[in-house]
């Protein structure tokens, strides 16, 4: 959809508003590159300085992210999401994981109560994708599939605010998953296929309490791995010959 041309005086604010609308409406999706500056200038019928100021403002709020030599990408779908992501970037892995646990517990419960057949099929499909990625040894694909699995549970809860919150946790989730996968724990803890399947089985059975228990059991393993990893790092950083 081409941007609307504008001749009103406060051009920068109007350009910012239109860009925010394109992001919110999904015309510019999170993770995609926005049009180059010359294209924006032509579409908006404004000067380069106006476009640059608008882009700079959205970079400052966290909605856009410049990448050297590559262009500018959409980082978040709303100002709220950008604020959440900024805060999570200052949090430790364990803190982010604990917030994730709060959301996932209720997401699993609500999904069991509200899921549709389409939701269930999507969950089974993402669980299968996750398993294939693990078996192939593609850890990047495994992390992507795991995030997608939990995002699908949040969507199945049919609460738009919860789903949006979970969407904005994605960056932090990837970081914590990398920490769990890198922790010195058994593969069963790093993969947790059975734990994930138990969540889906409970959602399929519309067992809200069972889904919540399964989600908490799965998350408890991850948090234990993070605590153990943090303890190992603290021990290795301690000068030799000192005691706790």
PDB file of C-alpha atoms in Angstrom:
ATOM      1  CA  UNK A   1       0.000   0.000   0.000  1.00  0.00           C
ATOM      2  CA  UNK A   2       1.590   3.339  -0.991  1.00  0.00           C
ATOM      3  CA  UNK A   3       1.988   5.932   1.718  1.00  0.00           C
ATOM      4  CA  UNK A   4      -0.449   8.829   1.615  1.00  0.00           C
ATOM      5  CA  UNK A   5       1.060  12.053   0.368  1.00  0.00           C
ATOM      6  CA  UNK A   6       0.777  14.942   2.805  1.00  0.00           C
ATOM      7  CA  UNK A   7       1.300  18.682   2.558  1.00  0.00           C
ATOM      8  CA  UNK A   8       0.407  19.682   6.118  1.00  0.00           C
ATOM      9  CA  UNK A   9       2.876  21.698   8.110  1.00  0.00           C
ATOM     10  CA  UNK A  10       3.951  19.182  10.736  1.00  0.00           C
ATOM     11  CA  UNK A  11       5.327  16.764   8.165  1.00  0.00           C
ATOM     12  CA  UNK A  12       7.615  14.791  10.459  1.00  0.00           C
ATOM     13  CA  UNK A  13       4.814  13.937  12.889  1.00  0.00           C
ATOM     14  CA  UNK A  14       2.533  12.967  10.017  1.00  0.00           C
ATOM     15  CA  UNK A  15       5.169  10.740   8.458  1.00  0.00           C
ATOM     16  CA  UNK A  16       5.802   9.114  11.852  1.00  0.00           C
ATOM     17  CA  UNK A  17       2.068   8.503  12.244  1.00  0.00           C
ATOM     18  CA  UNK A  18       1.803   6.897   8.819  1.00  0.00           C
ATOM     19  CA  UNK A  19       4.830   4.674   9.404  1.00  0.00           C
ATOM     20  CA  UNK A  20       3.457   3.579  12.777  1.00  0.00           C
ATOM     21  CA  UNK A  21       0.183   2.742  11.053  1.00  0.00           C
ATOM     22  CA  UNK A  22       1.924   0.620   8.436  1.00  0.00           C
ATOM     23  CA  UNK A  23       3.719  -1.288  11.181  1.00  0.00           C
ATOM     24  CA  UNK A  24       0.586  -1.732  13.318  1.00  0.00           C
ATOM     25  CA  UNK A  25      -1.462  -2.884  10.318  1.00  0.00           C
ATOM     26  CA  UNK A  26       1.160  -5.421   9.295  1.00  0.00           C
ATOM     27  CA  UNK A  27       2.081  -3.734   6.016  1.00  0.00           C
ATOM     28  CA  UNK A  28       5.591  -3.523   7.415  1.00  0.00           C
ATOM     29  CA  UNK A  29       6.006  -6.709   9.436  1.00  0.00           C
ATOM     30  CA  UNK A  30       8.389  -7.240  12.316  1.00  0.00           C
ATOM     31  CA  UNK A  31      11.730  -8.471  11.023  1.00  0.00           C
ATOM     32  CA  UNK A  32      11.334  -7.033   7.520  1.00  0.00           C
ATOM     33  CA  UNK A  33      13.222  -4.172   5.913  1.00  0.00           C
ATOM     34  CA  UNK A  34      11.354  -0.939   5.241  1.00  0.00           C
ATOM     35  CA  UNK A  35      11.648   0.792   1.826  1.00  0.00           C
ATOM     36  CA  UNK A  36      14.874   2.655   1.153  1.00  0.00           C
ATOM     37  CA  UNK A  37      15.003   6.394   1.713  1.00  0.00           C
ATOM     38  CA  UNK A  38      14.565   7.378  -1.987  1.00  0.00           C
ATOM     39  CA  UNK A  39      11.423   5.236  -2.210  1.00  0.00           C
ATOM     40  CA  UNK A  40       9.991   6.792   0.947  1.00  0.00           C
ATOM     41  CA  UNK A  41      10.734  10.278  -0.327  1.00  0.00           C
ATOM     42  CA  UNK A  42       8.889   9.528  -3.548  1.00  0.00           C
ATOM     43  CA  UNK A  43       5.922   7.809  -1.897  1.00  0.00           C
ATOM     44  CA  UNK A  44       5.473  10.525   0.724  1.00  0.00           C
ATOM     45  CA  UNK A  45       6.266  13.441  -1.516  1.00  0.00           C
ATOM     46  CA  UNK A  46       8.398  14.977   1.230  1.00  0.00           C
ATOM     47  CA  UNK A  47      12.070  15.851   1.509  1.00  0.00           C
ATOM     48  CA  UNK A  48      14.901  13.550   2.569  1.00  0.00           C
ATOM     49  CA  UNK A  49      15.376  15.422   5.850  1.00  0.00           C
ATOM     50  CA  UNK A  50      11.737  14.840   6.799  1.00  0.00           C
ATOM     51  CA  UNK A  51      12.057  11.115   6.101  1.00  0.00           C
ATOM     52  CA  UNK A  52      15.335  10.914   8.009  1.00  0.00           C
ATOM     53  CA  UNK A  53      13.883  12.672  11.061  1.00  0.00           C
ATOM     54  CA  UNK A  54      10.858  10.386  11.086  1.00  0.00           C
ATOM     55  CA  UNK A  55      12.979   7.257  10.776  1.00  0.00           C
ATOM     56  CA  UNK A  56      15.356   8.540  13.463  1.00  0.00           C
ATOM     57  CA  UNK A  57      12.428   9.108  15.818  1.00  0.00           C
ATOM     58  CA  UNK A  58      11.111   5.579  15.287  1.00  0.00           C
ATOM     59  CA  UNK A  59      14.598   4.159  15.809  1.00  0.00           C
ATOM     60  CA  UNK A  60      14.753   6.055  19.104  1.00  0.00           C
ATOM     61  CA  UNK A  61      11.433   4.572  20.274  1.00  0.00           C
ATOM     62  CA  UNK A  62      12.581   1.081  19.306  1.00  0.00           C
ATOM     63  CA  UNK A  63      10.138   0.385  16.488  1.00  0.00           C
ATOM     64  CA  UNK A  64      12.862   0.496  13.837  1.00  0.00           C
ATOM     65  CA  UNK A  65      16.429  -0.779  13.861  1.00  0.00           C
ATOM     66  CA  UNK A  66      19.157   0.405  11.464  1.00  0.00           C
ATOM     67  CA  UNK A  67      21.622  -2.228  10.289  1.00  0.00           C
ATOM     68  CA  UNK A  68      24.896  -0.948   8.950  1.00  0.00           C
ATOM     69  CA  UNK A  69      25.158  -1.476   5.222  1.00  0.00           C
ATOM     70  CA  UNK A  70      21.841  -3.324   5.030  1.00  0.00           C
ATOM     71  CA  UNK A  71      18.995  -0.891   5.684  1.00  0.00           C
ATOM     72  CA  UNK A  72      16.403  -0.285   8.381  1.00  0.00           C
ATOM     73  CA  UNK A  73      14.265  -3.072   9.804  1.00  0.00           C
ATOM     74  CA  UNK A  74      11.055  -3.222  11.823  1.00  0.00           C
ATOM     75  CA  UNK A  75      11.954  -4.275  15.362  1.00  0.00           C
ATOM     76  CA  UNK A  76       8.578  -4.130  17.151  1.00  0.00           C
ATOM     77  CA  UNK A  77       4.946  -3.838  16.162  1.00  0.00           C
ATOM     78  CA  UNK A  78       4.052  -1.094  18.643  1.00  0.00           C
ATOM     79  CA  UNK A  79       5.543   1.408  21.047  1.00  0.00           C
ATOM     80  CA  UNK A  80       4.413  -0.856  23.877  1.00  0.00           C
ATOM     81  CA  UNK A  81       6.272  -3.782  22.354  1.00  0.00           C
ATOM     82  CA  UNK A  82       9.398  -1.700  21.887  1.00  0.00           C
ATOM     83  CA  UNK A  83       9.283  -0.670  25.559  1.00  0.00           C
ATOM     84  CA  UNK A  84       8.917  -4.300  26.659  1.00  0.00           C
ATOM     85  CA  UNK A  85      11.859  -5.342  24.520  1.00  0.00           C
ATOM     86  CA  UNK A  86      14.054  -2.525  25.846  1.00  0.00           C
ATOM     87  CA  UNK A  87      13.312  -3.594  29.407  1.00  0.00           C
ATOM     88  CA  UNK A  88      13.960  -7.249  28.684  1.00  0.00           C
ATOM     89  CA  UNK A  89      17.325  -6.438  27.147  1.00  0.00           C
ATOM     90  CA  UNK A  90      18.348  -5.104  30.574  1.00  0.00           C
ATOM     91  CA  UNK A  91      17.099  -8.227  32.362  1.00  0.00           C
ATOM     92  CA  UNK A  92      19.059 -11.370  33.072  1.00  0.00           C
ATOM     93  CA  UNK A  93      18.160 -14.692  31.456  1.00  0.00           C
ATOM     94  CA  UNK A  94      16.617 -16.020  34.652  1.00  0.00           C
ATOM     95  CA  UNK A  95      14.446 -12.936  35.153  1.00  0.00           C
ATOM     96  CA  UNK A  96      13.186 -13.158  31.565  1.00  0.00           C
ATOM     97  CA  UNK A  97      12.509 -16.865  32.017  1.00  0.00           C
ATOM     98  CA  UNK A  98      10.513 -16.240  35.180  1.00  0.00           C
ATOM     99  CA  UNK A  99       8.342 -13.693  33.362  1.00  0.00           C
ATOM    100  CA  UNK A 100       7.924 -16.201  30.567  1.00  0.00           C
ATOM    101  CA  UNK A 101       6.792 -18.799  33.127  1.00  0.00           C
ATOM    102  CA  UNK A 102       4.064 -16.489  34.414  1.00  0.00           C
ATOM    103  CA  UNK A 103       2.687 -15.977  30.916  1.00  0.00           C
ATOM    104  CA  UNK A 104       3.031 -19.561  29.726  1.00  0.00           C
ATOM    105  CA  UNK A 105       1.296 -21.038  32.748  1.00  0.00           C
ATOM    106  CA  UNK A 106      -1.875 -19.056  32.100  1.00  0.00           C
ATOM    107  CA  UNK A 107      -1.529 -19.320  28.315  1.00  0.00           C
ATOM    108  CA  UNK A 108      -1.574 -23.119  28.599  1.00  0.00           C
ATOM    109  CA  UNK A 109      -4.580 -23.039  30.935  1.00  0.00           C
ATOM    110  CA  UNK A 110      -6.600 -20.727  28.689  1.00  0.00           C
ATOM    111  CA  UNK A 111      -5.582 -22.637  25.565  1.00  0.00           C
ATOM    112  CA  UNK A 112      -6.965 -25.834  27.088  1.00  0.00           C
ATOM    113  CA  UNK A 113     -10.249 -24.062  27.760  1.00  0.00           C
ATOM    114  CA  UNK A 114     -10.563 -22.183  24.477  1.00  0.00           C
ATOM    115  CA  UNK A 115      -8.573 -23.940  21.765  1.00  0.00           C
ATOM    116  CA  UNK A 116     -10.156 -24.775  18.430  1.00  0.00           C
ATOM    117  CA  UNK A 117      -9.421 -27.762  16.234  1.00  0.00           C
ATOM    118  CA  UNK A 118      -7.337 -25.436  14.053  1.00  0.00           C
ATOM    119  CA  UNK A 119      -5.332 -24.335  17.102  1.00  0.00           C
ATOM    120  CA  UNK A 120      -4.666 -27.945  18.027  1.00  0.00           C
ATOM    121  CA  UNK A 121      -3.534 -28.816  14.488  1.00  0.00           C
ATOM    122  CA  UNK A 122      -1.171 -25.839  14.523  1.00  0.00           C
ATOM    123  CA  UNK A 123       0.272 -26.965  17.861  1.00  0.00           C
ATOM    124  CA  UNK A 124       0.886 -30.486  16.606  1.00  0.00           C
ATOM    125  CA  UNK A 125       2.547 -29.097  13.475  1.00  0.00           C
ATOM    126  CA  UNK A 126       4.879 -26.775  15.406  1.00  0.00           C
ATOM    127  CA  UNK A 127       5.745 -29.586  17.834  1.00  0.00           C
ATOM    128  CA  UNK A 128       6.704 -31.764  14.858  1.00  0.00           C
ATOM    129  CA  UNK A 129       8.804 -28.940  13.376  1.00  0.00           C
ATOM    130  CA  UNK A 130      10.569 -28.586  16.705  1.00  0.00           C
ATOM    131  CA  UNK A 131      11.336 -32.309  16.874  1.00  0.00           C
ATOM    132  CA  UNK A 132      12.660 -32.435  13.296  1.00  0.00           C
ATOM    133  CA  UNK A 133      14.957 -29.490  13.933  1.00  0.00           C
ATOM    134  CA  UNK A 134      16.354 -31.135  17.077  1.00  0.00           C
ATOM    135  CA  UNK A 135      16.969 -34.461  15.345  1.00  0.00           C
ATOM    136  CA  UNK A 136      18.695 -32.726  12.430  1.00  0.00           C
ATOM    137  CA  UNK A 137      21.019 -30.890  14.808  1.00  0.00           C
ATOM    138  CA  UNK A 138      19.961 -27.475  13.508  1.00  0.00           C
ATOM    139  CA  UNK A 139      19.891 -25.566  16.793  1.00  0.00           C
ATOM    140  CA  UNK A 140      18.916 -22.234  15.202  1.00  0.00           C
ATOM    141  CA  UNK A 141      15.890 -23.883  13.575  1.00  0.00           C
ATOM    142  CA  UNK A 142      15.153 -25.665  16.858  1.00  0.00           C
ATOM    143  CA  UNK A 143      15.072 -22.380  18.776  1.00  0.00           C
ATOM    144  CA  UNK A 144      12.861 -20.785  16.121  1.00  0.00           C
ATOM    145  CA  UNK A 145      10.478 -23.755  16.255  1.00  0.00           C
ATOM    146  CA  UNK A 146      10.378 -23.717  20.057  1.00  0.00           C
ATOM    147  CA  UNK A 147       9.514 -20.010  20.138  1.00  0.00           C
ATOM    148  CA  UNK A 148       6.869 -20.632  17.468  1.00  0.00           C
ATOM    149  CA  UNK A 149       5.421 -23.504  19.520  1.00  0.00           C
ATOM    150  CA  UNK A 150       4.915 -21.340  22.589  1.00  0.00           C
ATOM    151  CA  UNK A 151       3.653 -18.449  20.487  1.00  0.00           C
ATOM    152  CA  UNK A 152       1.044 -20.837  19.074  1.00  0.00           C
ATOM    153  CA  UNK A 153      -0.074 -21.764  22.588  1.00  0.00           C
ATOM    154  CA  UNK A 154      -0.472 -18.067  23.403  1.00  0.00           C
ATOM    155  CA  UNK A 155      -2.550 -17.612  20.243  1.00  0.00           C
ATOM    156  CA  UNK A 156      -4.716 -20.593  21.216  1.00  0.00           C
ATOM    157  CA  UNK A 157      -5.535 -18.836  24.506  1.00  0.00           C
ATOM    158  CA  UNK A 158      -7.531 -16.320  22.430  1.00  0.00           C
ATOM    159  CA  UNK A 159      -6.509 -13.329  24.518  1.00  0.00           C
ATOM    160  CA  UNK A 160      -5.068 -10.633  22.277  1.00  0.00           C
ATOM    161  CA  UNK A 161      -3.173  -8.852  25.057  1.00  0.00           C
ATOM    162  CA  UNK A 162      -1.529 -12.058  26.263  1.00  0.00           C
ATOM    163  CA  UNK A 163      -0.608 -12.995  22.694  1.00  0.00           C
ATOM    164  CA  UNK A 164       0.920  -9.562  22.090  1.00  0.00           C
ATOM    165  CA  UNK A 165       2.915  -9.702  25.305  1.00  0.00           C
ATOM    166  CA  UNK A 166       4.265 -13.102  24.361  1.00  0.00           C
ATOM    167  CA  UNK A 167       5.125 -11.892  20.869  1.00  0.00           C
ATOM    168  CA  UNK A 168       7.244  -9.126  22.367  1.00  0.00           C
ATOM    169  CA  UNK A 169       9.103 -11.661  24.533  1.00  0.00           C
ATOM    170  CA  UNK A 170      10.461 -13.435  21.461  1.00  0.00           C
ATOM    171  CA  UNK A 171      13.936 -11.852  21.460  1.00  0.00           C
ATOM    172  CA  UNK A 172      14.429 -12.559  25.146  1.00  0.00           C
ATOM    173  CA  UNK A 173      13.116 -16.102  24.719  1.00  0.00           C
ATOM    174  CA  UNK A 174      15.709 -16.854  22.095  1.00  0.00           C
ATOM    175  CA  UNK A 175      18.458 -15.656  24.418  1.00  0.00           C
ATOM    176  CA  UNK A 176      17.234 -17.777  27.326  1.00  0.00           C
ATOM    177  CA  UNK A 177      16.800 -20.834  25.103  1.00  0.00           C
ATOM    178  CA  UNK A 178      20.365 -20.472  23.914  1.00  0.00           C
ATOM    179  CA  UNK A 179      21.464 -20.379  27.550  1.00  0.00           C
ATOM    180  CA  UNK A 180      19.473 -23.524  28.413  1.00  0.00           C
ATOM    181  CA  UNK A 181      20.745 -25.388  25.359  1.00  0.00           C
ATOM    182  CA  UNK A 182      24.299 -24.373  26.229  1.00  0.00           C
ATOM    183  CA  UNK A 183      23.971 -25.419  29.873  1.00  0.00           C
ATOM    184  CA  UNK A 184      25.778 -28.572  31.095  1.00  0.00           C
ATOM    185  CA  UNK A 185      22.566 -30.610  31.424  1.00  0.00           C
ATOM    186  CA  UNK A 186      21.307 -33.834  29.835  1.00  0.00           C
ATOM    187  CA  UNK A 187      19.866 -33.704  26.322  1.00  0.00           C
ATOM    188  CA  UNK A 188      16.469 -34.613  27.731  1.00  0.00           C
ATOM    189  CA  UNK A 189      16.447 -31.292  29.600  1.00  0.00           C
ATOM    190  CA  UNK A 190      17.750 -29.338  26.628  1.00  0.00           C
ATOM    191  CA  UNK A 191      15.147 -30.855  24.289  1.00  0.00           C
ATOM    192  CA  UNK A 192      12.186 -31.533  26.619  1.00  0.00           C
ATOM    193  CA  UNK A 193      10.115 -33.169  23.889  1.00  0.00           C
ATOM    194  CA  UNK A 194       8.045 -35.209  26.354  1.00  0.00           C
ATOM    195  CA  UNK A 195       7.300 -32.110  28.428  1.00  0.00           C
ATOM    196  CA  UNK A 196       6.136 -30.195  25.361  1.00  0.00           C
ATOM    197  CA  UNK A 197       4.023 -33.111  24.177  1.00  0.00           C
ATOM    198  CA  UNK A 198       2.404 -33.300  27.622  1.00  0.00           C
ATOM    199  CA  UNK A 199       1.304 -29.674  27.279  1.00  0.00           C
ATOM    200  CA  UNK A 200      -0.296 -30.364  23.898  1.00  0.00           C
ATOM    201  CA  UNK A 201      -1.975 -33.542  25.163  1.00  0.00           C
ATOM    202  CA  UNK A 202      -3.531 -31.634  28.058  1.00  0.00           C
ATOM    203  CA  UNK A 203      -4.690 -28.840  25.733  1.00  0.00           C
ATOM    204  CA  UNK A 204      -6.207 -31.438  23.406  1.00  0.00           C
ATOM    205  CA  UNK A 205      -8.033 -33.027  26.353  1.00  0.00           C
ATOM    206  CA  UNK A 206      -9.231 -29.581  27.475  1.00  0.00           C
ATOM    207  CA  UNK A 207      -7.587 -30.295  30.817  1.00  0.00           C
ATOM    208  CA  UNK A 208      -6.822 -26.775  32.032  1.00  0.00           C
ATOM    209  CA  UNK A 209      -5.165 -27.814  35.298  1.00  0.00           C
ATOM    210  CA  UNK A 210      -3.142 -30.509  33.538  1.00  0.00           C
ATOM    211  CA  UNK A 211      -1.961 -28.017  30.909  1.00  0.00           C
ATOM    212  CA  UNK A 212      -0.890 -25.595  33.617  1.00  0.00           C
ATOM    213  CA  UNK A 213       0.977 -28.331  35.519  1.00  0.00           C
ATOM    214  CA  UNK A 214       2.707 -29.519  32.351  1.00  0.00           C
ATOM    215  CA  UNK A 215       3.772 -25.981  31.460  1.00  0.00           C
ATOM    216  CA  UNK A 216       5.158 -25.356  34.942  1.00  0.00           C
ATOM    217  CA  UNK A 217       7.011 -28.690  34.989  1.00  0.00           C
ATOM    218  CA  UNK A 218       8.636 -27.893  31.654  1.00  0.00           C
ATOM    219  CA  UNK A 219       9.608 -24.376  32.751  1.00  0.00           C
ATOM    220  CA  UNK A 220      10.958 -25.578  36.104  1.00  0.00           C
ATOM    221  CA  UNK A 221      13.517 -27.696  34.265  1.00  0.00           C
ATOM    222  CA  UNK A 222      14.634 -24.732  32.189  1.00  0.00           C
ATOM    223  CA  UNK A 223      14.928 -22.456  35.218  1.00  0.00           C
ATOM    224  CA  UNK A 224      16.927 -25.093  37.080  1.00  0.00           C
ATOM    225  CA  UNK A 225      19.328 -25.317  34.137  1.00  0.00           C
ATOM    226  CA  UNK A 226      19.754 -21.532  34.103  1.00  0.00           C
ATOM    227  CA  UNK A 227      20.386 -21.418  37.860  1.00  0.00           C
ATOM    228  CA  UNK A 228      22.936 -24.214  37.589  1.00  0.00           C
ATOM    229  CA  UNK A 229      24.653 -22.476  34.698  1.00  0.00           C
ATOM    230  CA  UNK A 230      24.736 -19.174  36.615  1.00  0.00           C
ATOM    231  CA  UNK A 231      26.183 -20.963  39.628  1.00  0.00           C
ATOM    232  CA  UNK A 232      28.892 -22.558  37.499  1.00  0.00           C
ATOM    233  CA  UNK A 233      29.846 -19.165  36.011  1.00  0.00           C
ATOM    234  CA  UNK A 234      30.022 -17.594  39.474  1.00  0.00           C
ATOM    235  CA  UNK A 235      32.218 -20.444  40.691  1.00  0.00           C
ATOM    236  CA  UNK A 236      34.584 -20.134  37.734  1.00  0.00           C
ATOM    237  CA  UNK A 237      34.829 -16.362  38.218  1.00  0.00           C
ATOM    238  CA  UNK A 238      35.742 -16.676  41.899  1.00  0.00           C
ATOM    239  CA  UNK A 239      39.493 -16.268  42.599  1.00  0.00           C
ATOM    240  CA  UNK A 240      41.140 -19.542  43.453  1.00  0.00           C
ATOM    241  CA  UNK A 241      41.585 -20.170  47.147  1.00  0.00           C
ATOM    242  CA  UNK A 242      38.514 -18.155  48.204  1.00  0.00           C
ATOM    243  CA  UNK A 243      35.474 -19.593  49.905  1.00  0.00           C
ATOM    244  CA  UNK A 244      31.777 -18.741  49.641  1.00  0.00           C
TER     245      UNK A 244
END
